[in-house]
Amino acid sequence: MRLEAKSLGWAAGSRRIVEDVSLEVAPGETLGLIGPNGSGKSTLLRLLAGLLTRRTGTVLLEGAPLTTLSRRDIAQKIAVVEQIAETSEALLVRDVVELGRTPWLSALAPFGAQDRAIVAQALEAVGMAQMAGHSWATLSGGERQRVQIARALAQRPRILILDEPTNHLDIHHQLSLLRLVANLPVTVVMALHDLNQAMGCDRLAVMDGGRMVACGPPDEVLSTARLASIFRVQATRLRDPADNATVFRFLCHEV
Amino acid sequence: MSDLAVPRVLRRTHGLWIAQGAAILLLAVLAGVVIGETPLPLSTVAAVFANRVWDAGLIVDPIDVGIIWSYRLPRTLLAAACGAGLALSGVVLQALVRNALADPYLLGVSAGAGAGAVAVTILGVGGGLLGISGGAFVGATLAFGVVAALARAAGGGSAQLVLAGIAGSQLFNALTSFLIAKSANAEQARGIMFWLLGNLSGVRWPDVVLAAPVTPVGFLICLWFARAMDAFSFGVSSAASLGIAVRRVQIMLIGAVTLMTATMVSLVGSIGFVGLVIPHAMRFVVGPRHARLVPASALAGAVFLIVADIASRMLIPGQVVPIGVVTALVGAPGFALILVRNRRRP
Ligand SMILES: Nc1ncnc2c1ncn2[C@@H]1O[C@H](COP(=O)(O)OP(=O)(O)O)[C@@H](O)[C@H]1O
Ligand SMILES: [Mg+2]
């Protein structure tokens, strides 16, 4: 499903957090969002999901402005995993994933066998099936992250918006998550910290000070000059002899 | 167990739960009618009902009829409506505000009701048009308006609502005390204090007729939005991303809570701890999902307040203890127990 942003902006008081961002994500594409801390990645993702009020500009979902769609319509198409998810309720893992079915249920269409199957499949996909009966409160950070991703999968969205989904995950689960996401037949927009992982995206958008300063194929976007100016690191491109892939090594010269 | 068999089984257990709930409620109401300073046998109760409902023409002592039909039954029914309404209000507020300490009086509703009632009794506001209940209702809604406006002006978060509720409650409580200190005589002051602590003694049928529709309507609204309340578990933004029309759901649910609480407080004064303790206790029994928590809390609230009312009549012979005192005496230790048993694993 096609997602478009036209001169999107958001301000907190007089401070502009995101300014004049326009981008287009093609159906099935994986767009990575990178940029230093506080550059506006999370805010941009929330804008794309229609979760912030007082925004300027428009977001188009398959050509239709988000503002013309109901929250339920949007939630059937876009699933979001935010950076932080906290609850004081004593929910089980299964309860949390079942929340993902919310946009598809109503008083007349209660939770049924099909929903149960979708939830089980989502738990399976992130390797949490055997922990379905555990209490959410007892999970580790990485396990919580995977449960939230299962919840998003259970939403059966056409677009996945993920804010640093590999945070807290061990290296095995980082890579398996990225592979899972890449293999899904959905459009993905995700903020990433690890620039080597970002190389796996179809395209990368770079945020700096609330503006999008570059957008294109990873190889072009991650030039050593840009890495120096925006991320303030000196980068060396290396080639992995195993598969000829590009790998970065970073050095920081500032104290 | 095949997947296809599950919904049928679920539906059958639904029916079972509803039947059990109705039976428990009925038993509690019966207890409320039978137990009292003059214990009345079930046969007398049955005869009074037969006469009232089917015109059976059985011979019963008119004093017993008066006790059962005009005194105990209305106050028991109102206790049930009130307990269920307060417990539901607690469930809703704890879900929306995401604060374990949220209870119906948090929004300043009780304080406003008190101020309204006092304004009517002492100052004669409303020129006799508003009774003490009417004044309380107006005060309660007004206070909630002030609290909601203040919370909005402060940024509209749940923490802001809690703080605004505290500020609003303090303001209206101070107003009440000021009015009492300034113009009430000792007799009036005592009466108002008694009313504020919660009191079902004066309850008659017209009060029941007024309150009876409010709780079922509130209950249905809560049940309708049970899934939406689940979706608030991870916060407002997460609820929105799960397809909940946050503003609409908040307005409907808070509206239902204000209506229920304001009605109950205006009829019986403020009865603390029901809205706080019952939902927490029920979470412990049926879990945090609202499809179960809502009916369980409504039932437990109704039964709890019926029992509390019986206790308030029986504790001191010849005298009625304010029911708010009874609920607090049971509720505070109950709450402490829940806190300790539910404590977070480190
Ligand atoms: N609601 C808000 N009010 C004020 N400032 C905010 C708000 N949300 C985000 N910011 C600020 O906007 C900047 C960008 O935040 P964010 O989008 O979370 O950045 P990133 O995800 O790229 O680290 C940060 O400096 C943050 O402090
Ligand atoms: Mg961020």
mmCIF file of N, CA and C in Angstrom, chain A residues 5-104:
data_model
loop_
_atom_site.group_PDB
_atom_site.id
_atom_site.type_symbol
_atom_site.label_atom_id
_atom_site.label_comp_id
_atom_site.label_asym_id
_atom_site.label_seq_id
_atom_site.Cartn_x
_atom_site.Cartn_y
_atom_site.Cartn_z
ATOM 1 N N ALA A 5 3.790 11.418 2.033
ATOM 2 C CA ALA A 5 3.750 12.570 2.924
ATOM 3 C C ALA A 5 4.039 13.811 2.110
ATOM 4 N N LYS A 6 3.239 14.850 2.337
ATOM 5 C CA LYS A 6 3.459 16.107 1.606
ATOM 6 C C LYS A 6 3.710 17.230 2.589
ATOM 7 N N SER A 7 4.894 17.799 2.501
ATOM 8 C CA SER A 7 5.368 18.877 3.385
ATOM 9 C C SER A 7 4.815 18.756 4.803
ATOM 10 N N LEU A 8 5.160 17.613 5.413
ATOM 11 C CA LEU A 8 4.695 17.293 6.752
ATOM 12 C C LEU A 8 5.493 18.086 7.791
ATOM 13 N N GLY A 9 4.800 18.596 8.786
ATOM 14 C CA GLY A 9 5.492 19.334 9.830
ATOM 15 C C GLY A 9 4.767 19.224 11.149
ATOM 16 N N TRP A 10 5.522 19.427 12.222
ATOM 17 C CA TRP A 10 4.929 19.407 13.561
ATOM 18 C C TRP A 10 5.791 20.246 14.490
ATOM 19 N N ALA A 11 5.145 21.054 15.314
ATOM 20 C CA ALA A 11 5.886 21.912 16.228
ATOM 21 C C ALA A 11 5.399 21.689 17.650
ATOM 22 N N ALA A 12 6.343 21.755 18.606
ATOM 23 C CA ALA A 12 5.978 21.747 20.015
ATOM 24 C C ALA A 12 6.125 23.180 20.492
ATOM 25 N N GLY A 13 5.003 23.865 20.679
ATOM 26 C CA GLY A 13 5.074 25.287 20.968
ATOM 27 C C GLY A 13 5.651 26.007 19.764
ATOM 28 N N SER A 14 6.710 26.757 19.995
ATOM 29 C CA SER A 14 7.305 27.475 18.873
ATOM 30 C C SER A 14 8.465 26.681 18.268
ATOM 31 N N ARG A 15 8.764 25.521 18.892
ATOM 32 C CA ARG A 15 9.897 24.749 18.419
ATOM 33 C C ARG A 15 9.464 23.770 17.334
ATOM 34 N N ARG A 16 10.077 23.895 16.171
ATOM 35 C CA ARG A 16 9.718 22.999 15.077
ATOM 36 C C ARG A 16 10.476 21.688 15.220
ATOM 37 N N ILE A 17 9.748 20.626 15.374
ATOM 38 C CA ILE A 17 10.370 19.322 15.595
ATOM 39 C C ILE A 17 10.557 18.598 14.257
ATOM 40 N N VAL A 18 9.553 18.688 13.408
ATOM 41 C CA VAL A 18 9.654 18.137 12.058
ATOM 42 C C VAL A 18 9.188 19.221 11.101
ATOM 43 N N GLU A 19 9.948 19.408 10.026
ATOM 44 C CA GLU A 19 9.623 20.511 9.143
ATOM 45 C C GLU A 19 9.697 20.090 7.677
ATOM 46 N N ASP A 20 8.606 20.317 6.971
ATOM 47 C CA ASP A 20 8.565 20.204 5.525
ATOM 48 C C ASP A 20 9.159 18.884 5.004
ATOM 49 N N VAL A 21 8.645 17.776 5.491
ATOM 50 C CA VAL A 21 9.127 16.481 5.004
ATOM 51 C C VAL A 21 8.148 15.936 3.958
ATOM 52 N N SER A 22 8.654 15.663 2.774
ATOM 53 C CA SER A 22 7.836 15.036 1.737
ATOM 54 C C SER A 22 8.512 13.738 1.335
ATOM 55 N N LEU A 23 7.748 12.674 1.308
ATOM 56 C CA LEU A 23 8.329 11.417 0.830
ATOM 57 C C LEU A 23 7.224 10.500 0.344
ATOM 58 N N GLU A 24 7.655 9.483 -0.369
ATOM 59 C CA GLU A 24 6.700 8.563 -0.949
ATOM 60 C C GLU A 24 7.244 7.159 -0.729
ATOM 61 N N VAL A 25 6.429 6.281 -0.200
ATOM 62 C CA VAL A 25 6.873 4.905 0.006
ATOM 63 C C VAL A 25 6.028 4.016 -0.897
ATOM 64 N N ALA A 26 6.711 3.255 -1.769
ATOM 65 C CA ALA A 26 5.993 2.424 -2.734
ATOM 66 C C ALA A 26 5.455 1.168 -2.050
ATOM 67 N N PRO A 27 4.409 0.565 -2.602
ATOM 68 C CA PRO A 27 3.876 -0.672 -2.031
ATOM 69 C C PRO A 27 4.968 -1.736 -1.931
ATOM 70 N N GLY A 28 5.072 -2.360 -0.776
ATOM 71 C CA GLY A 28 6.039 -3.434 -0.591
ATOM 72 C C GLY A 28 7.455 -2.983 -0.292
ATOM 73 N N GLU A 29 7.682 -1.688 -0.347
ATOM 74 C CA GLU A 29 9.037 -1.182 -0.131
ATOM 75 C C GLU A 29 9.386 -1.145 1.362
ATOM 76 N N THR A 30 10.678 -1.262 1.665
ATOM 77 C CA THR A 30 11.140 -1.066 3.040
ATOM 78 C C THR A 30 11.986 0.197 3.084
ATOM 79 N N LEU A 31 11.454 1.203 3.779
ATOM 80 C CA LEU A 31 12.162 2.474 3.884
ATOM 81 C C LEU A 31 12.763 2.585 5.279
ATOM 82 N N GLY A 32 14.072 2.809 5.339
ATOM 83 C CA GLY A 32 14.726 2.987 6.626
ATOM 84 C C GLY A 32 14.844 4.467 6.939
ATOM 85 N N LEU A 33 14.656 4.804 8.224
ATOM 86 C CA LEU A 33 14.747 6.201 8.644
ATOM 87 C C LEU A 33 15.931 6.283 9.597
ATOM 88 N N ILE A 34 16.923 7.067 9.221
ATOM 89 C CA ILE A 34 18.079 7.178 10.097
ATOM 90 C C ILE A 34 18.344 8.642 10.422
ATOM 91 N N GLY A 35 19.157 8.877 11.420
ATOM 92 C CA GLY A 35 19.460 10.240 11.846
ATOM 93 C C GLY A 35 19.875 10.231 13.290
ATOM 94 N N PRO A 36 20.589 11.265 13.727
ATOM 95 C CA PRO A 36 21.058 11.313 15.116
ATOM 96 C C PRO A 36 19.890 11.394 16.104
ATOM 97 N N ASN A 37 20.183 11.194 17.377
ATOM 98 C CA ASN A 37 19.171 11.349 18.429
ATOM 99 C C ASN A 37 18.503 12.707 18.326
ATOM 100 N N GLY A 38 17.209 12.730 18.493
ATOM 101 C CA GLY A 38 16.495 13.998 18.518
ATOM 102 C C GLY A 38 16.330 14.644 17.156
ATOM 103 N N SER A 39 16.608 13.901 16.074
ATOM 104 C CA SER A 39 16.497 14.504 14.749
ATOM 105 C C SER A 39 15.054 14.477 14.245
ATOM 106 N N GLY A 40 14.156 13.831 14.978
ATOM 107 C CA GLY A 40 12.739 13.857 14.602
ATOM 108 C C GLY A 40 12.229 12.575 13.967
ATOM 109 N N LYS A 41 12.967 11.482 14.100
ATOM 110 C CA LYS A 41 12.532 10.218 13.489
ATOM 111 C C LYS A 41 11.214 9.726 14.095
ATOM 112 N N SER A 42 11.199 9.631 15.420
ATOM 113 C CA SER A 42 9.984 9.121 16.072
ATOM 114 C C SER A 42 8.789 10.013 15.753
ATOM 115 N N THR A 43 9.012 11.322 15.811
ATOM 116 C CA THR A 43 7.919 12.246 15.529
ATOM 117 C C THR A 43 7.414 12.062 14.106
ATOM 118 N N LEU A 44 8.325 11.898 13.164
ATOM 119 C CA LEU A 44 7.915 11.706 11.773
ATOM 120 C C LEU A 44 7.094 10.419 11.629
ATOM 121 N N LEU A 45 7.533 9.351 12.301
ATOM 122 C CA LEU A 45 6.792 8.091 12.224
ATOM 123 C C LEU A 45 5.381 8.254 12.786
ATOM 124 N N ARG A 46 5.280 8.983 13.908
ATOM 125 C CA ARG A 46 3.956 9.185 14.507
ATOM 126 C C ARG A 46 3.082 10.051 13.611
ATOM 127 N N LEU A 47 3.709 10.992 12.918
ATOM 128 C CA LEU A 47 2.951 11.803 11.958
ATOM 129 C C LEU A 47 2.428 10.933 10.823
ATOM 130 N N LEU A 48 3.286 10.035 10.334
ATOM 131 C CA LEU A 48 2.886 9.171 9.228
ATOM 132 C C LEU A 48 1.718 8.268 9.633
ATOM 133 N N ALA A 49 1.682 7.891 10.917
ATOM 134 C CA ALA A 49 0.606 7.017 11.390
ATOM 135 C C ALA A 49 -0.635 7.813 11.785
ATOM 136 N N GLY A 50 -0.552 9.148 11.674
ATOM 137 C CA GLY A 50 -1.704 9.975 12.014
ATOM 138 C C GLY A 50 -1.954 10.061 13.500
ATOM 139 N N LEU A 51 -0.910 9.905 14.310
ATOM 140 C CA LEU A 51 -1.101 9.863 15.759
ATOM 141 C C LEU A 51 -0.869 11.204 16.445
ATOM 142 N N LEU A 52 -0.499 12.231 15.669
ATOM 143 C CA LEU A 52 -0.257 13.530 16.293
ATOM 144 C C LEU A 52 -1.263 14.552 15.773
ATOM 145 N N THR A 53 -1.796 15.333 16.701
ATOM 146 C CA THR A 53 -2.692 16.400 16.265
ATOM 147 C C THR A 53 -1.857 17.655 15.986
ATOM 148 N N ARG A 54 -2.479 18.646 15.469
ATOM 149 C CA ARG A 54 -1.847 19.934 15.146
ATOM 150 C C ARG A 54 -0.695 19.771 14.149
ATOM 151 N N ARG A 55 -0.841 18.853 13.210
ATOM 152 C CA ARG A 55 0.240 18.721 12.241
ATOM 153 C C ARG A 55 -0.040 19.646 11.066
ATOM 154 N N THR A 56 1.022 19.956 10.348
ATOM 155 C CA THR A 56 0.845 20.669 9.084
ATOM 156 C C THR A 56 1.209 19.707 7.952
ATOM 157 N N GLY A 57 0.677 19.956 6.771
ATOM 158 C CA GLY A 57 0.916 19.068 5.644
ATOM 159 C C GLY A 57 -0.068 17.906 5.632
ATOM 160 N N THR A 58 0.098 17.005 4.692
ATOM 161 C CA THR A 58 -0.850 15.899 4.586
ATOM 162 C C THR A 58 -0.132 14.555 4.477
ATOM 163 N N VAL A 59 -0.823 13.520 4.934
ATOM 164 C CA VAL A 59 -0.378 12.145 4.719
ATOM 165 C C VAL A 59 -1.442 11.479 3.860
ATOM 166 N N LEU A 60 -0.999 10.831 2.777
ATOM 167 C CA LEU A 60 -1.956 10.161 1.897
ATOM 168 C C LEU A 60 -1.746 8.655 1.982
ATOM 169 N N LEU A 61 -2.853 7.960 2.175
ATOM 170 C CA LEU A 61 -2.816 6.503 2.215
ATOM 171 C C LEU A 61 -3.520 6.025 0.958
ATOM 172 N N GLU A 62 -2.757 5.445 0.054
ATOM 173 C CA GLU A 62 -3.326 5.016 -1.219
ATOM 174 C C GLU A 62 -4.097 6.180 -1.872
ATOM 175 N N GLY A 63 -3.521 7.385 -1.759
ATOM 176 C CA GLY A 63 -4.125 8.554 -2.390
ATOM 177 C C GLY A 63 -5.158 9.282 -1.547
ATOM 178 N N ALA A 64 -5.637 8.665 -0.468
ATOM 179 C CA ALA A 64 -6.665 9.298 0.363
ATOM 180 C C ALA A 64 -6.029 9.950 1.588
ATOM 181 N N PRO A 65 -6.348 11.223 1.865
ATOM 182 C CA PRO A 65 -5.793 11.874 3.058
ATOM 183 C C PRO A 65 -6.211 11.119 4.324
ATOM 184 N N LEU A 66 -5.254 10.946 5.239
ATOM 185 C CA LEU A 66 -5.537 10.232 6.496
ATOM 186 C C LEU A 66 -6.715 10.858 7.234
ATOM 187 N N THR A 67 -6.834 12.179 7.136
ATOM 188 C CA THR A 67 -7.880 12.873 7.887
ATOM 189 C C THR A 67 -9.279 12.488 7.418
ATOM 190 N N THR A 68 -9.390 11.904 6.221
ATOM 191 C CA THR A 68 -10.720 11.509 5.762
ATOM 192 C C THR A 68 -11.067 10.086 6.207
ATOM 193 N N LEU A 69 -10.090 9.383 6.800
ATOM 194 C CA LEU A 69 -10.330 8.003 7.213
ATOM 195 C C LEU A 69 -10.606 7.931 8.709
ATOM 196 N N SER A 70 -11.406 6.939 9.115
ATOM 197 C CA SER A 70 -11.643 6.753 10.546
ATOM 198 C C SER A 70 -10.417 6.071 11.159
ATOM 199 N N ARG A 71 -10.288 6.191 12.483
ATOM 200 C CA ARG A 71 -9.161 5.547 13.173
ATOM 201 C C ARG A 71 -9.169 4.045 12.907
ATOM 202 N N ARG A 72 -10.357 3.482 12.851
ATOM 203 C CA ARG A 72 -10.490 2.048 12.632
ATOM 204 C C ARG A 72 -9.979 1.669 11.234
ATOM 205 N N ASP A 73 -10.379 2.457 10.223
ATOM 206 C CA ASP A 73 -9.885 2.211 8.855
ATOM 207 C C ASP A 73 -8.364 2.259 8.826
ATOM 208 N N ILE A 74 -7.820 3.297 9.470
ATOM 209 C CA ILE A 74 -6.365 3.458 9.465
ATOM 210 C C ILE A 74 -5.711 2.264 10.147
ATOM 211 N N ALA A 75 -6.269 1.847 11.291
ATOM 212 C CA ALA A 75 -5.651 0.765 12.060
ATOM 213 C C ALA A 75 -5.732 -0.576 11.338
ATOM 214 N N GLN A 76 -6.676 -0.713 10.417
ATOM 215 C CA GLN A 76 -6.722 -1.951 9.623
ATOM 216 C C GLN A 76 -5.629 -1.957 8.566
ATOM 217 N N LYS A 77 -5.056 -0.779 8.298
ATOM 218 C CA LYS A 77 -4.047 -0.689 7.243
ATOM 219 C C LYS A 77 -2.651 -0.423 7.789
ATOM 220 N N ILE A 78 -2.564 0.356 8.869
ATOM 221 C CA ILE A 78 -1.256 0.717 9.406
ATOM 222 C C ILE A 78 -1.117 0.190 10.829
ATOM 223 N N ALA A 79 -0.049 -0.557 11.098
ATOM 224 C CA ALA A 79 0.255 -0.962 12.476
ATOM 225 C C ALA A 79 1.529 -0.255 12.906
ATOM 226 N N VAL A 80 1.562 0.155 14.169
ATOM 227 C CA VAL A 80 2.680 0.930 14.681
ATOM 228 C C VAL A 80 3.292 0.220 15.883
ATOM 229 N N VAL A 81 4.614 0.133 15.913
ATOM 230 C CA VAL A 81 5.289 -0.296 17.135
ATOM 231 C C VAL A 81 6.147 0.866 17.601
ATOM 232 N N GLU A 82 5.746 1.456 18.725
ATOM 233 C CA GLU A 82 6.483 2.613 19.212
ATOM 234 C C GLU A 82 7.694 2.165 20.035
ATOM 235 N N GLN A 83 8.546 3.165 20.322
ATOM 236 C CA GLN A 83 9.788 2.873 21.040
ATOM 237 C C GLN A 83 9.517 2.356 22.451
ATOM 238 N N ILE A 84 8.506 2.946 23.076
ATOM 239 C CA ILE A 84 8.217 2.591 24.460
ATOM 240 C C ILE A 84 6.793 2.069 24.554
ATOM 241 N N ALA A 85 6.609 0.938 25.213
ATOM 242 C CA ALA A 85 5.258 0.438 25.467
ATOM 243 C C ALA A 85 5.217 -0.024 26.915
ATOM 244 N N GLU A 86 4.399 0.664 27.710
ATOM 245 C CA GLU A 86 4.318 0.320 29.126
ATOM 246 C C GLU A 86 2.879 0.205 29.557
ATOM 247 N N THR A 87 2.618 -0.723 30.434
ATOM 248 C CA THR A 87 1.271 -0.844 30.985
ATOM 249 C C THR A 87 1.362 -1.244 32.450
ATOM 250 N N SER A 88 0.360 -0.837 33.213
ATOM 251 C CA SER A 88 0.318 -1.257 34.613
ATOM 252 C C SER A 88 -0.676 -2.401 34.789
ATOM 253 N N GLU A 89 -1.361 -2.772 33.700
ATOM 254 C CA GLU A 89 -2.311 -3.886 33.782
ATOM 255 C C GLU A 89 -1.545 -5.203 33.812
ATOM 256 N N ALA A 90 -2.096 -6.185 34.520
ATOM 257 C CA ALA A 90 -1.433 -7.488 34.622
ATOM 258 C C ALA A 90 -1.808 -8.357 33.424
ATOM 259 N N LEU A 91 -1.388 -7.929 32.243
ATOM 260 C CA LEU A 91 -1.751 -8.644 31.013
ATOM 261 C C LEU A 91 -0.811 -9.811 30.771
ATOM 262 N N LEU A 92 -1.330 -10.826 30.092
ATOM 263 C CA LEU A 92 -0.498 -11.920 29.630
ATOM 264 C C LEU A 92 0.003 -11.581 28.229
ATOM 265 N N VAL A 93 1.041 -12.281 27.810
ATOM 266 C CA VAL A 93 1.578 -12.077 26.473
ATOM 267 C C VAL A 93 0.466 -12.225 25.422
ATOM 268 N N ARG A 94 -0.346 -13.256 25.609
ATOM 269 C CA ARG A 94 -1.416 -13.501 24.634
ATOM 270 C C ARG A 94 -2.392 -12.326 24.590
ATOM 271 N N ASP A 95 -2.726 -11.776 25.770
ATOM 272 C CA ASP A 95 -3.632 -10.626 25.821
ATOM 273 C C ASP A 95 -3.094 -9.477 24.982
ATOM 274 N N VAL A 96 -1.787 -9.230 25.114
ATOM 275 C CA VAL A 96 -1.181 -8.102 24.413
ATOM 276 C C VAL A 96 -1.287 -8.307 22.901
ATOM 277 N N VAL A 97 -0.991 -9.515 22.444
ATOM 278 C CA VAL A 97 -1.044 -9.773 21.006
ATOM 279 C C VAL A 97 -2.490 -9.714 20.506
ATOM 280 N N GLU A 98 -3.423 -10.158 21.355
ATOM 281 C CA GLU A 98 -4.834 -10.101 20.953
ATOM 282 C C GLU A 98 -5.307 -8.671 20.744
ATOM 283 N N LEU A 99 -4.659 -7.714 21.433
ATOM 284 C CA LEU A 99 -5.014 -6.304 21.216
ATOM 285 C C LEU A 99 -4.901 -5.936 19.737
ATOM 286 N N GLY A 100 -3.996 -6.604 19.039
ATOM 287 C CA GLY A 100 -3.809 -6.325 17.618
ATOM 288 C C GLY A 100 -5.046 -6.595 16.777
ATOM 289 N N ARG A 101 -5.956 -7.409 17.275
ATOM 290 C CA ARG A 101 -7.174 -7.707 16.514
ATOM 291 C C ARG A 101 -8.224 -6.619 16.698
ATOM 292 N N THR A 102 -7.994 -5.672 17.635
ATOM 293 C CA THR A 102 -8.996 -4.659 17.965
ATOM 294 C C THR A 102 -9.643 -4.001 16.742
ATOM 295 N N PRO A 103 -8.870 -3.532 15.764
ATOM 296 C CA PRO A 103 -9.529 -2.825 14.654
ATOM 297 C C PRO A 103 -10.422 -3.715 13.797
ATOM 298 N N TRP A 104 -10.330 -5.014 13.944
ATOM 299 C CA TRP A 104 -11.140 -5.917 13.120
ATOM 300 C C TRP A 104 -12.362 -6.425 13.855
#
